[in-house]
Coordinates of C-alpha atoms in Angstrom, one line a residue:
M1234 CA 1.1 0.2 0.1
S1235 CA 1.5 3.4 -1.5
Y1236 CA -0.1 4.8 2.4
E1237 CA 1.9 2.4 4.5
R1238 CA 4.7 3.6 6.6
Y1239 CA 5.9 3.3 9.6
L1240 CA 7.1 3.9 12.8
E1241 CA 10.9 5.4 12.0
D1242 CA 8.9 7.4 10.0
I1243 CA 6.9 9.2 12.6
V1244 CA 10.3 9.1 15.1
D1245 CA 12.1 11.2 12.0
T1246 CA 8.7 13.5 11.2
L1247 CA 8.7 14.8 15.3
E1248 CA 12.7 15.2 15.6
K1249 CA 12.5 17.6 12.0
A1250 CA 8.5 19.0 13.6
K1251 CA 10.6 19.8 17.2
S1252 CA 13.3 21.6 16.1
S1253 CA 11.7 23.7 13.0
N1254 CA 8.9 24.4 15.9
I1255 CA 6.0 22.2 14.3
K1256 CA 2.6 22.1 16.3
V1257 CA 1.9 18.6 16.6
N1258 CA -2.0 17.8 17.2
L1259 CA -2.2 13.9 19.4
L1260 CA -6.4 12.7 19.1
I1261 CA -7.0 9.4 20.3
G1262 CA -9.2 7.5 20.8
A1263 CA -10.8 4.4 23.7
G1264 CA -8.1 2.2 21.9
C1265 CA -6.3 3.5 24.6
S1266 CA -8.6 3.4 27.1
V1267 CA -8.3 -0.9 26.7
T1268 CA -5.1 -1.5 29.1
A1269 CA -6.0 0.8 32.0
G1270 CA -9.6 -0.8 32.2
I1271 CA -11.7 1.2 30.8
P1272 CA -13.9 -1.2 28.4
T1273 CA -14.0 -0.4 24.7
A1274 CA -17.4 0.9 22.6
E1275 CA -18.7 -3.5 22.1
G1276 CA -17.6 -3.3 26.0
I1277 CA -19.9 -0.9 27.4
I1278 CA -22.7 -1.6 25.5
K1279 CA -22.6 -5.3 25.9
K1280 CA -22.3 -3.3 30.3
I1281 CA -26.3 -2.1 29.2
S1282 CA -27.4 -5.7 28.1
N1283 CA -26.0 -6.8 31.7
D1284 CA -27.1 -3.3 33.9
Y1285 CA -30.0 -2.3 32.1
P1286 CA -31.4 -5.6 29.4
R1287 CA -34.7 -3.9 28.9
E1288 CA -34.3 -0.9 27.9
Y1289 CA -31.2 -3.2 26.1
D1290 CA -33.8 -4.8 24.2
R1291 CA -35.2 -1.6 22.9
A1292 CA -31.9 -0.3 20.7
D1293 CA -32.7 -0.9 17.2
P1294 CA -29.6 -1.2 16.2
K1295 CA -27.8 -2.1 18.9
N1296 CA -24.5 0.4 18.6
Y1297 CA -22.8 2.0 21.4
P1298 CA -25.0 5.8 20.3
N1299 CA -28.2 3.6 20.4
T1300 CA -27.6 2.1 23.1
M1301 CA -26.4 4.7 25.2
S1302 CA -29.9 6.8 24.5
K1303 CA -32.7 4.4 25.9
L1304 CA -30.6 5.2 29.6
T1305 CA -31.0 8.7 30.5
P1306 CA -27.6 11.1 31.6
H1307 CA -27.8 10.9 35.2
E1308 CA -27.5 6.3 34.6
R1309 CA -25.3 7.2 31.5
R1310 CA -23.4 9.3 34.0
N1311 CA -22.9 6.7 36.5
L1312 CA -22.2 3.4 33.7
I1313 CA -19.3 6.0 33.3
L1314 CA -17.8 7.0 36.2
E1315 CA -18.4 3.3 37.2
V1316 CA -15.8 2.3 35.0
V1317 CA -12.9 5.2 34.8
E1318 CA -13.1 4.8 39.2
N1319 CA -11.3 1.7 38.4
S1320 CA -9.0 2.4 35.8
K1321 CA -5.4 2.3 36.1
V1322 CA -3.3 4.4 34.3
N1323 CA -2.0 2.7 31.7
W1324 CA 1.6 2.7 30.4
A1325 CA 0.6 4.6 26.7
H1326 CA -0.8 6.9 29.0
V1327 CA 2.6 7.5 30.7
A1328 CA 5.1 7.7 27.4
I1329 CA 2.0 10.7 26.1
A1330 CA 3.0 11.9 28.8
Q1331 CA 7.1 12.2 28.6
L1332 CA 6.5 13.3 24.6
L1333 CA 4.5 15.8 26.1
K1334 CA 6.7 16.9 28.7
S1335 CA 10.5 17.0 26.4
D1336 CA 8.2 19.3 23.5
Y1337 CA 7.1 16.2 21.3
V1338 CA 3.3 16.6 21.5
H1339 CA 1.9 19.7 22.2
R1340 CA -2.3 19.4 22.3
I1341 CA -4.1 15.9 23.2
L1342 CA -7.6 16.0 21.7
T1343 CA -9.3 12.8 22.9
T1344 CA -12.7 11.5 22.7
N1345 CA -12.2 9.6 26.0
F1346 CA -14.5 9.9 29.4
D1347 CA -11.2 9.4 32.1
N1348 CA -8.9 11.9 33.5
L1349 CA -6.3 8.7 32.7
M1350 CA -4.1 12.0 30.4
Q1351 CA -4.4 13.6 33.6
R1352 CA -3.4 11.7 35.7
A1353 CA 0.4 10.4 33.8
C1354 CA 1.2 13.9 33.4
S1355 CA 1.1 14.3 36.9
L1356 CA 3.0 11.4 37.3
V1357 CA 5.4 13.0 35.5
G1358 CA 5.4 16.3 36.5
E1359 CA 4.3 18.0 33.5
Y1360 CA 0.9 19.8 34.1
P1361 CA -1.1 21.0 31.2
A1362 CA -4.4 23.3 30.8
I1363 CA -7.5 20.8 30.6
Y1364 CA -10.4 21.9 28.1
D1365 CA -13.6 20.8 28.5
L1366 CA -15.3 21.2 24.8
T1367 CA -18.8 20.6 25.7
T1368 CA -18.7 23.3 28.7
S1369 CA -18.5 26.2 27.1
N1370 CA -20.2 27.7 23.5
N1371 CA -17.1 30.5 24.2
F1372 CA -13.9 28.8 23.9
R1373 CA -11.5 30.5 22.7
T1374 CA -8.9 29.2 20.5
D1375 CA -6.4 32.5 20.5
M1376 CA -6.0 31.9 24.3
M1377 CA -5.0 27.9 24.3
F1378 CA -2.6 27.4 25.9
D1379 CA 0.6 24.9 22.8
K1380 CA 0.4 22.4 25.8
S1381 CA -3.1 21.8 26.2
V1382 CA -5.1 17.7 26.9
L1383 CA -8.9 18.6 24.9
H1384 CA -12.1 16.0 25.7
L1385 CA -13.7 16.6 22.5
H1386 CA -17.0 14.8 24.3
G1387 CA -16.9 15.3 27.7
Q1388 CA -15.1 14.5 30.7
H1389 CA -16.8 11.3 33.7
T1390 CA -17.0 14.3 36.0
G1391 CA -17.8 17.2 33.9
F1392 CA -21.7 18.4 33.7
I1393 CA -22.0 17.3 29.8
L1394 CA -20.9 13.4 27.9
C1395 CA -21.8 13.4 24.5
N1396 CA -22.6 9.9 24.3
T1397 CA -26.1 9.7 21.5
D1398 CA -25.4 10.3 17.0
K1399 CA -27.8 14.0 18.1
E1400 CA -25.3 14.4 21.3
V1401 CA -22.4 14.7 18.7
S1402 CA -23.6 16.0 16.8
E1403 CA -24.2 18.6 18.2
Q1404 CA -21.0 18.9 19.8
A1405 CA -19.7 19.1 16.0
K1406 CA -20.2 22.8 15.3
I1407 CA -18.2 23.9 18.6
I1408 CA -15.0 21.0 17.7
K1409 CA -15.3 23.0 14.1
P1410 CA -13.4 26.1 14.7
V1411 CA -11.1 24.5 17.2
F1412 CA -9.8 22.1 14.6
D1413 CA -9.5 24.7 12.6
E1414 CA -7.3 26.9 14.1
L1415 CA -5.0 23.8 15.8
N1416 CA -4.8 22.4 12.7
Q1417 CA -3.1 25.1 10.8
N1418 CA 0.4 24.9 10.5
S1419 CA 0.6 20.5 12.4
I1420 CA 1.4 16.6 12.0
W1421 CA -1.3 15.0 13.0
I1422 CA -0.8 11.5 14.7
I1423 CA -4.2 9.5 15.6
V1424 CA -3.9 6.0 17.3
G1425 CA -7.3 4.0 19.0
Y1426 CA -9.4 5.9 16.9
S1427 CA -12.3 4.7 15.2
G1428 CA -13.3 7.3 13.3
E1429 CA -17.0 5.7 13.3
N1430 CA -19.5 8.9 13.4
D1431 CA -17.3 10.9 14.9
P1432 CA -17.3 14.8 13.5
I1433 CA -13.9 15.4 14.2
F1434 CA -13.1 12.2 10.9
Q1435 CA -15.3 14.4 9.1
L1436 CA -13.2 17.6 9.2
L1437 CA -10.4 15.4 9.0
S1438 CA -11.4 13.4 5.5
E1439 CA -12.1 16.6 4.2
K1440 CA -9.2 18.3 3.6
K1441 CA -7.3 17.7 0.8
I1442 CA -3.2 17.8 2.2
F1443 CA -2.1 17.6 5.3
E1444 CA 1.1 19.7 4.9
Y1445 CA 3.0 18.9 8.5
R1446 CA 1.6 14.5 7.1
L1447 CA -0.5 12.1 9.7
F1448 CA -0.1 9.7 10.4
W1449 CA -3.6 6.5 11.9
V1450 CA -2.1 4.2 13.9
G1451 CA -4.0 1.3 13.4
Y1452 CA -4.6 -1.7 15.9
K1453 CA -1.1 -4.4 15.6
Q1454 CA -2.0 -6.3 12.1
E1455 CA -5.1 -4.3 11.0
E1456 CA -6.0 -3.3 7.7
P1457 CA -7.6 -0.1 7.2
S1458 CA -11.2 -0.2 7.7
E1459 CA -12.7 0.4 3.7
K1460 CA -13.7 3.9 5.0
L1461 CA -10.5 5.2 6.2
Q1462 CA -9.1 3.9 2.5
N1463 CA -11.7 6.0 0.6
Q1464 CA -12.1 8.8 2.1
L1465 CA -8.2 9.9 4.2
L1466 CA -5.3 7.5 2.9
S1467 CA -3.5 9.1 0.8
E1468 CA -0.3 9.0 -0.5
E1469 CA -1.1 11.9 -2.0
K1470 CA -2.7 13.6 0.8
Y1471 CA 0.4 12.4 3.0
A1472 CA -2.1 10.8 5.4
F1473 CA -1.0 7.8 6.2
Y1474 CA -1.1 5.0 7.5
V1475 CA 1.0 2.2 11.1
K1476 CA 0.1 -0.9 12.1
D1477 CA 2.2 -4.0 14.0
Y1478 CA 0.8 -1.6 16.9
D1479 CA -1.3 -1.7 20.2
A1480 CA -1.2 1.6 22.0
D1481 CA 0.9 0.4 24.4
S1482 CA 3.4 -0.5 22.4
F1483 CA 3.7 1.8 20.0
F1484 CA 3.6 5.5 22.8
V1485 CA 6.6 3.4 24.3
T1486 CA 8.5 2.3 21.2
L1487 CA 7.8 5.9 20.2
A1488 CA 8.7 7.5 23.5
Q1489 CA 12.1 4.9 23.6
K1490 CA 13.4 5.7 19.9
L1491 CA 12.0 9.9 21.3
K1492 CA 15.4 9.1 23.7
C1493 CA 12.5 10.2 26.5
F1494 CA 12.1 7.3 28.4
P1495 CA 12.0 5.9 30.8
P1496 CA 10.1 8.6 32.6
S1497 CA 11.8 9.5 36.1
F1498 CA 9.0 6.9 38.6
I1499 CA 10.7 3.8 36.6
S1500 CA 14.1 5.4 36.0
K1501 CA 15.7 6.8 39.3
P1502 CA 12.6 5.8 41.7
F1503 CA 13.8 7.1 45.0
S1504 CA 15.0 10.9 42.7
Y1505 CA 12.1 11.0 41.7
L1506 CA 10.5 11.2 45.3
S1507 CA 13.2 13.5 46.5
N1508 CA 12.2 16.0 43.6
N1509 CA 8.6 16.2 45.2
L1510 CA 9.9 16.5 48.3
D1511 CA 11.3 19.6 46.5
L1512 CA 7.9 20.5 45.5
L1513 CA 6.9 20.5 49.5
S1514 CA 6.7 24.1 51.5
E1515 CA 8.5 23.4 54.2
Y1516 CA 6.1 23.0 57.3
P1517 CA 9.1 24.1 60.8
S1518 CA 7.7 22.5 63.7
S1519 CA 9.1 23.0 67.4
K1520 CA 7.3 19.2 67.9
Y1521 CA 10.8 17.5 65.8
G1522 CA 13.2 19.5 68.0
K1523 CA 16.3 21.8 67.0
L1524 CA 19.0 20.0 64.1
E1525 CA 22.0 21.1 64.6
G1526 CA 23.5 23.8 62.4
E1527 CA 19.4 23.4 60.8
G1528 CA 17.8 25.1 61.8
F1529 CA 14.5 23.7 63.3
A1530 CA 13.3 20.9 61.1
N1531 CA 10.7 20.3 58.1
I1532 CA 8.3 17.9 57.8
Q1533 CA 9.6 16.5 54.8
L1534 CA 12.7 16.7 55.7
S1535 CA 12.7 12.9 58.2
A1536 CA 11.8 11.2 54.6
K1537 CA 14.2 12.7 52.7
R1538 CA 16.6 11.5 54.6
V1539 CA 15.5 8.6 54.1
I1540 CA 14.9 8.7 50.8
N1541 CA 19.2 10.8 50.3
K1542 CA 20.3 7.6 51.8
A1543 CA 18.1 4.6 49.2
I1544 CA 19.8 7.1 46.3
N1545 CA 23.1 6.1 47.3
T1546 CA 22.4 3.2 48.6
I1547 CA 19.4 1.5 45.8
E1548 CA 20.1 4.0 42.7
S1549 CA 23.6 3.3 43.4
D1550 CA 23.3 -0.2 42.9
S1551 CA 23.8 -1.3 39.2
L1552 CA 23.1 -4.9 39.8
L1553 CA 19.8 -4.4 40.9
M1554 CA 19.2 -1.3 39.5
A1555 CA 19.7 -4.0 36.2
E1556 CA 17.2 -6.4 37.9
H1557 CA 14.9 -3.3 37.8
Y1558 CA 15.6 -2.1 34.2
L1559 CA 15.2 -5.5 32.3
L1560 CA 11.9 -6.6 34.2
A1561 CA 10.8 -3.7 33.1
G1562 CA 11.4 -4.2 29.8
L1563 CA 13.8 -0.9 29.5
T1564 CA 16.7 -3.0 27.5
D1565 CA 18.6 0.5 26.4
E1566 CA 19.1 2.1 30.7
V1567 CA 20.3 -2.1 31.2
N1568 CA 22.8 -1.0 28.5
K1569 CA 24.0 1.4 29.9
L1570 CA 25.6 0.5 32.9
D1571 CA 27.6 -2.3 31.0
K1572 CA 31.4 -1.1 32.5
G1573 CA 33.5 -2.5 30.5
D1574 CA 36.4 -4.1 30.8
E1575 CA 35.6 -4.6 34.1
N1576 CA 34.8 -7.5 35.3
D1577 CA 31.4 -8.4 37.2
A1578 CA 29.9 -11.2 36.1
E1579 CA 25.9 -11.4 37.1
L1580 CA 25.6 -7.8 35.6
D1581 CA 27.5 -9.1 33.0
K1582 CA 25.0 -11.5 32.7
L1583 CA 22.2 -8.9 32.8
I1584 CA 23.7 -6.6 30.0
I1585 CA 23.4 -9.9 28.0
T1586 CA 20.5 -11.2 28.0
S1587 CA 20.0 -7.3 27.7
L1588 CA 22.2 -7.5 25.1
L1589 CA 20.1 -10.3 22.9
Q1590 CA 16.3 -8.6 23.7
E1591 CA 16.7 -5.4 21.5
G1592 CA 17.6 -8.2 19.0
S1593 CA 20.2 -5.0 16.8
H1594 CA 22.5 -6.8 14.5
D1595 CA 25.5 -5.0 16.5
N1596 CA 23.9 -6.0 20.2
V1597 CA 24.4 -9.7 19.5
D1598 CA 27.5 -9.3 18.4
K1599 CA 28.6 -7.5 21.6
A1600 CA 26.8 -9.8 23.9
L1601 CA 27.7 -13.6 22.3
Q1602 CA 31.5 -12.0 22.4
K1603 CA 30.1 -10.8 26.3
A1604 CA 28.5 -14.6 25.9
Y1605 CA 31.9 -16.5 25.0
K1606 CA 34.0 -14.1 27.8
L1607 CA 32.2 -14.9 30.7
A1608 CA 31.6 -18.9 30.4
E1609 CA 35.1 -18.8 29.3
N1610 CA 36.4 -17.4 32.6
S1611 CA 33.6 -19.1 34.8
M1612 CA 33.2 -22.5 33.3
E1613 CA 29.4 -22.2 35.8
L1614 CA 26.4 -23.4 33.7
E1615 CA 24.6 -20.9 34.0
S1616 CA 26.8 -18.3 31.9
I1617 CA 27.7 -21.8 29.7
R1618 CA 23.1 -22.2 29.5
L1619 CA 23.4 -18.4 28.8
L1620 CA 26.5 -18.4 25.9
G1621 CA 24.1 -21.7 24.1
I1622 CA 21.4 -19.4 24.6
A1623 CA 23.1 -16.3 23.2
S1624 CA 25.2 -18.3 19.9
L1625 CA 20.9 -19.1 19.2
H1626 CA 21.4 -15.8 17.0
I1627 CA 24.3 -16.3 14.9
Q1628 CA 21.5 -18.0 12.8
T1629 CA 19.4 -15.7 12.9
T1630 CA 21.8 -13.0 11.6
S1631 CA 22.9 -13.4 7.3
Y1632 CA 26.1 -16.4 8.3
S1633 CA 29.4 -14.2 7.6
I1634 CA 33.0 -15.2 6.7
Q1635 CA 34.3 -13.5 10.0
Y1636 CA 31.4 -16.2 12.5
Y1637 CA 33.8 -19.0 11.4
D1638 CA 37.0 -18.7 13.9
F1639 CA 33.9 -17.9 16.5
I1640 CA 32.1 -20.1 16.4
I1641 CA 34.7 -22.9 16.6
K1642 CA 36.1 -21.7 19.9
I1643 CA 31.9 -22.2 21.7
C1644 CA 31.8 -25.6 19.8
N1645 CA 35.4 -26.7 21.5
L1646 CA 33.9 -24.7 24.5
F1647 CA 31.1 -27.0 23.8
S1648 CA 32.5 -30.5 24.1
L1649 CA 34.9 -29.1 27.2
V1650 CA 31.9 -29.0 29.0
M1651 CA 29.4 -31.7 27.6
K1652 CA 32.9 -33.9 28.0
Q1653 CA 33.3 -32.4 32.0
T1654 CA 28.6 -33.2 32.7
P1655 CA 27.3 -34.3 30.2
S1656 CA 23.6 -32.5 29.4
L1657 CA 20.7 -32.6 26.4
E1658 CA 20.8 -29.3 26.8
I1659 CA 24.4 -28.1 26.1
M1660 CA 24.6 -30.6 23.3
L1661 CA 21.2 -29.5 22.0
F1662 CA 23.5 -25.6 22.3
W1663 CA 26.3 -28.0 20.6
K1664 CA 24.8 -28.8 18.1
A1665 CA 22.6 -25.6 16.8
N1666 CA 26.9 -24.3 16.7
I1667 CA 27.8 -27.8 14.4
H1668 CA 24.5 -26.4 11.7
S1669 CA 25.9 -22.6 12.1
L1670 CA 28.9 -23.9 11.5
M1671 CA 28.8 -26.4 8.9
I1672 CA 26.4 -23.5 6.9
T1673 CA 28.8 -21.2 7.0
Y1674 CA 31.9 -23.9 6.0
E1675 CA 29.9 -24.6 3.0
K1676 CA 29.5 -21.4 1.8
F1677 CA 32.9 -19.9 2.2
S1678 CA 34.5 -22.9 1.6
K1679 CA 37.0 -21.6 -1.0
E1680 CA 37.7 -19.2 1.8
I1681 CA 38.7 -21.0 4.4
N1682 CA 41.6 -23.8 4.4
N1683 CA 42.1 -25.3 7.3
I1684 CA 39.9 -28.0 6.1
E1685 CA 41.3 -30.7 9.0
E1686 CA 40.1 -28.6 12.0
Y1687 CA 37.4 -28.2 10.6
E1688 CA 36.2 -31.9 10.2
K1689 CA 38.1 -32.4 13.3
I1690 CA 34.4 -30.4 15.1
I1691 CA 33.2 -31.9 12.9
M1692 CA 33.9 -35.1 14.7
N1693 CA 34.2 -34.5 18.2
Y1694 CA 31.1 -33.1 18.3
F1695 CA 29.2 -36.8 16.8
N1696 CA 31.7 -38.6 18.3
Q1697 CA 30.5 -36.7 21.5
V1698 CA 26.9 -37.3 20.7
E1699 CA 27.5 -41.2 19.8
E1700 CA 29.0 -41.6 23.8
F1701 CA 25.6 -39.8 24.8
Y1702 CA 23.1 -41.8 23.3
P1703 CA 22.7 -45.5 26.3
K1704 CA 22.1 -42.2 28.4
H1705 CA 18.8 -41.4 27.0
N1706 CA 16.5 -44.8 28.5
G1707 CA 16.2 -42.7 31.8
F1708 CA 14.7 -39.5 29.9
K1709 CA 11.5 -38.2 29.3
S1710 CA 9.6 -38.6 26.3
S1711 CA 9.7 -34.9 25.5
E1712 CA 13.6 -34.9 25.8
T1713 CA 14.1 -38.2 24.1
L1714 CA 11.8 -36.1 21.0
K1715 CA 14.7 -33.8 22.0
L1716 CA 17.5 -35.9 21.1
K1717 CA 16.2 -36.7 18.3
D1718 CA 16.5 -33.1 17.1
A1719 CA 19.7 -33.5 18.5
I1720 CA 21.4 -36.5 16.3
T1721 CA 19.8 -35.6 13.6
Y1722 CA 21.6 -32.9 10.8
I1723 CA 21.6 -34.4 8.3
S1724 CA 21.7 -31.1 5.9
G1725 CA 24.9 -30.8 6.0
I1726 CA 26.0 -34.0 5.1
Y1727 CA 24.7 -34.7 1.8
K1728 CA 26.8 -31.7 0.5
M1729 CA 29.6 -32.3 2.6
L1730 CA 29.9 -35.8 -0.6
E1731 CA 29.4 -32.9 -3.1
N1732 CA 32.8 -31.7 -2.6
G1733 CA 33.9 -34.6 -2.2
N1734 CA 35.0 -34.8 1.5
F1735 CA 34.0 -39.3 1.6
Y1736 CA 36.3 -39.4 4.8
I1737 CA 34.4 -36.7 7.1
S1738 CA 30.7 -37.7 5.7
K1739 CA 31.3 -41.9 5.6
K1740 CA 32.6 -41.9 9.7
I1741 CA 30.2 -39.3 10.6
L1742 CA 26.9 -41.6 7.9
D1743 CA 28.6 -44.7 10.1
I1744 CA 27.1 -43.1 13.5
Y1745 CA 24.4 -43.0 12.0
E1746 CA 23.5 -45.7 10.8
R1747 CA 24.3 -47.9 14.1
Q1748 CA 22.0 -45.5 15.8
L1749 CA 19.6 -45.4 13.8
Q1750 CA 16.9 -45.9 16.7
F1751 CA 17.0 -42.9 17.7
V1752 CA 17.6 -41.7 14.3
D1753 CA 13.7 -39.2 13.8
I1754 CA 11.2 -40.2 11.0
K1755 CA 12.0 -37.9 9.0
G1756 CA 15.6 -37.9 8.8
K1757 CA 16.2 -41.7 8.4
P1758 CA 15.2 -43.0 4.7
Y1759 CA 18.3 -39.1 3.2
I1760 CA 20.7 -40.7 6.1
K1761 CA 20.7 -44.7 4.1
A1762 CA 20.2 -42.0 0.7
N1763 CA 23.5 -40.2 1.5
L1764 CA 25.3 -43.8 1.9
G1765 CA 23.8 -45.2 -1.6
Y1766 CA 25.6 -41.5 -2.6
W1767 CA 28.2 -42.1 -1.1
Y1768 CA 28.7 -45.6 -2.8
F1769 CA 27.5 -44.1 -5.9
N1770 CA 30.4 -41.3 -6.2
N1771 CA 33.5 -42.1 -4.3
P1772 CA 36.1 -43.1 -7.2
E1773 CA 38.8 -45.0 -5.5
L1774 CA 36.0 -47.3 -4.0
D1775 CA 36.0 -51.0 -6.1
L1776 CA 33.3 -50.6 -8.8
L1777 CA 31.1 -54.1 -7.5
E1778 CA 30.9 -53.3 -4.2
A1779 CA 30.4 -49.7 -5.4
E1780 CA 27.7 -50.6 -7.7
E1781 CA 26.2 -53.1 -5.0
N1782 CA 26.2 -50.5 -1.6
G1783 CA 24.9 -48.0 -3.6
K1784 CA 21.9 -50.1 -5.3
R1785 CA 21.1 -51.0 -2.3
Y1786 CA 21.2 -47.5 0.4
Y1787 CA 18.8 -46.3 -2.1
K1788 CA 16.3 -49.3 -2.7
E1789 CA 16.8 -49.6 1.7
A1790 CA 16.1 -45.0 1.4
I1791 CA 12.9 -45.6 -0.9
R1792 CA 11.6 -48.7 1.0
L1793 CA 11.1 -46.3 4.4
T1794 CA 9.3 -43.6 3.3
K1795 CA 6.5 -46.0 2.0
E1796 CA 6.3 -47.1 5.9
K1797 CA 3.2 -46.4 8.2
E1798 CA 5.7 -44.2 10.2
Y1799 CA 6.9 -42.1 8.2
T1800 CA 4.4 -41.5 6.2
D1801 CA 1.9 -41.0 9.1
V1802 CA 4.0 -37.5 10.3
V1803 CA 5.3 -36.3 6.6
V1804 CA 3.0 -33.8 5.1
N1805 CA 2.2 -34.3 1.7
N1806 CA 4.2 -36.8 1.1
S1807 CA 2.5 -37.6 -1.9
N1808 CA 5.9 -37.2 -3.5
S1809 CA 8.5 -38.3 -0.7
D1810 CA 9.0 -41.8 -2.4
K1811 CA 9.1 -40.6 -5.7
A1812 CA 12.3 -37.9 -5.1
F1813 CA 14.0 -40.9 -3.7
I1814 CA 13.3 -42.9 -6.6
Q1815 CA 14.1 -39.8 -8.9
K1816 CA 17.9 -39.4 -7.0
Y1817 CA 18.4 -43.2 -7.7
N1818 CA 17.9 -43.2 -10.8
L1819 CA 19.9 -40.1 -11.7
E1820 CA 22.7 -41.3 -9.1
Y1821 CA 22.7 -44.7 -11.3
G1822 CA 23.0 -43.4 -14.3
K1823 CA 25.7 -40.8 -13.8
F1824 CA 27.4 -43.2 -11.8
C1825 CA 27.6 -45.9 -14.8
I1826 CA 28.0 -42.8 -17.4
N1827 CA 31.5 -42.5 -15.0
R1828 CA 32.8 -45.7 -14.2
K1829 CA 31.2 -46.8 -17.9
V1830 CA 29.7 -50.1 -16.9
D1831 CA 27.4 -49.7 -19.8
L1832 CA 25.7 -46.7 -21.4
D1833 CA 22.2 -48.4 -23.4
D1834 CA 21.7 -49.1 -19.0
A1835 CA 22.6 -45.4 -18.1
N1836 CA 20.7 -44.0 -20.9
R1837 CA 17.7 -46.1 -18.7
Y1838 CA 17.5 -45.0 -15.5
I1839 CA 18.0 -41.2 -17.0
E1840 CA 15.2 -41.5 -18.9
E1841 CA 13.0 -43.3 -16.4
A1842 CA 14.3 -40.6 -14.0
I1843 CA 13.1 -37.7 -16.4
S1844 CA 9.6 -40.2 -16.6
I1845 CA 8.6 -39.3 -13.5
G1846 CA 8.3 -34.9 -13.8
E1847 CA 9.7 -32.2 -12.1
I1848 CA 9.1 -32.7 -8.4
K1849 CA 7.9 -29.2 -6.9
G1850 CA 11.7 -27.6 -5.4
L1851 CA 14.3 -30.5 -6.9
S1852 CA 16.2 -29.9 -9.5
I1853 CA 16.6 -34.0 -10.2
Y1854 CA 14.4 -33.1 -13.6
N1855 CA 16.3 -30.2 -14.3
E1856 CA 19.3 -32.5 -14.2
A1857 CA 18.1 -35.2 -16.1
V1858 CA 17.2 -33.2 -18.7
K1859 CA 20.8 -32.2 -18.8
L1860 CA 22.4 -35.4 -18.6
K1861 CA 19.9 -37.7 -21.8
E1862 CA 21.2 -34.3 -23.9
V1863 CA 25.3 -34.9 -23.1
I1864 CA 23.5 -38.6 -23.5
K1865 CA 22.4 -37.9 -26.6
S1866 CA 25.4 -35.7 -28.3
S1867 CA 28.0 -38.6 -26.5
N1868 CA 29.9 -35.8 -26.4
Y1869 CA 31.1 -37.4 -21.7
S1870 CA 33.1 -34.9 -21.3
D1871 CA 30.5 -32.8 -20.9
V1872 CA 29.8 -35.9 -17.7
I1873 CA 30.1 -34.2 -14.1
P1874 CA 33.1 -36.3 -13.1
L1875 CA 33.5 -37.9 -9.6
A1876 CA 34.4 -35.8 -6.6
T1877 CA 38.6 -36.1 -5.7

């Protein structure tokens, strides 16, 4: 969608607006108050159906304005008062208050009756002007404060609450001049607002262009409504749509990116209390006695002494604050506590966890390095486990040659740990790194000279895995499944065979075959097929031995794909046996050509492979067709020679 934008676009726009002194209008609706415990329109309708069933039955249609219209003003006021009084300030409103305090937002327009915005602002020490547009027909836009909260439909403690269509329509007459004034040289951000049957939506949709942009933030993955698409959103109008967030996550993330979150009552809670006490005037009282050098005590002095002690102890304790920040999801604050080269194992663990949660490439890389150093120095299980978790993130980054030596170091460390204290958990972490190592080697084999070290690492893993097999009998069934996952790694073996690494690949396949009962059922046919490939393509084998064993293993693979146990667990398995049959015919045909066994046989097997047809996701058919053309031309030198 051409009108789709991202949170980063809003960040960029607000940063430019602040430096250019452009005002920002924030329009919020019921969606911003849901996590505070205030129901949406649907929730209110449900409450009416429970509390006023007879009036609810009379409403037709049963939408918000119509069901509310069946209640008296007094009943409506009590209903709204009840839900607001039971609410709690949520993080959307706290983050908005921080944006207001930092001059990224100026005018907050709300269709909600609650006082959450005022309560949040007081928490962060910001006190905007509060305007209830239902109580004044003489609203002076020229005298309005820049930082303000405007209640468009009234407040729960006010004299008028606009609930019905008629009331909202009447209110539109007051809203229009206010809207026209606010709209001058302003950015619009709209969150938690549906726009249904509301005059401000009509005013927005009538604008031909938003000179400084409008951003409408949808709910999570929801696409914009047809009305919104048709009447407002347009790249030409500079009216854009942002999704993937709820109100809390949107405002908190926005405030974090604009460096105005968390608020001080989270980041420095005791300093926050101390600052609040400073807002109080002194109230001297002889009752507290005279303190040396300080004259008479005042009421807040005792509290200040306690708070200052907490500031000097708790707020200066990096480990305690790191735990606090991590639980609050404030990864940036945790990372600021990093002491660099200073050794503090417990703090380092929290920083590593925080870096991984943040998830950027640079932070993941930093976490990996830090986790390895910590694990290597301590060799304690918790540090090893943390390295294992950190190392899993290698697979989520783009594989790069720069990680090759580092993965080898991690694998060697896991090997040492497994010899000392074998565990399934460590094996699974080790397996993930073997997976990363094999993929990295496959991608950059031409740049890696020390193949002996690579083969040693791989064989070390598979040998230790084989030693670990007998211990599986004590596992729970769920752990046995994890064990199967740990020992069934096939994809890298075939690549080894293609590259001519016959020695190490055969050793690994032999381990698999010896322990076949522990291998995941989906992997068993591939082990047999890879053994068949090994015999067909190894040039050092005796001709008869290669042919007999190549055929035998491929036929065993095909048989395994037909067994009920296999077909029960493999989804969309209709082509599984065909793929193995096609691969068998192709490889046997190539074997006949390369070993000059019988060109007629070669031709027959290649044609058999072609007759099966193309199988989605596989290249066997195309390989067979190309080989058929080579046979026709009698130019056998074009056949890919055996690896040496």
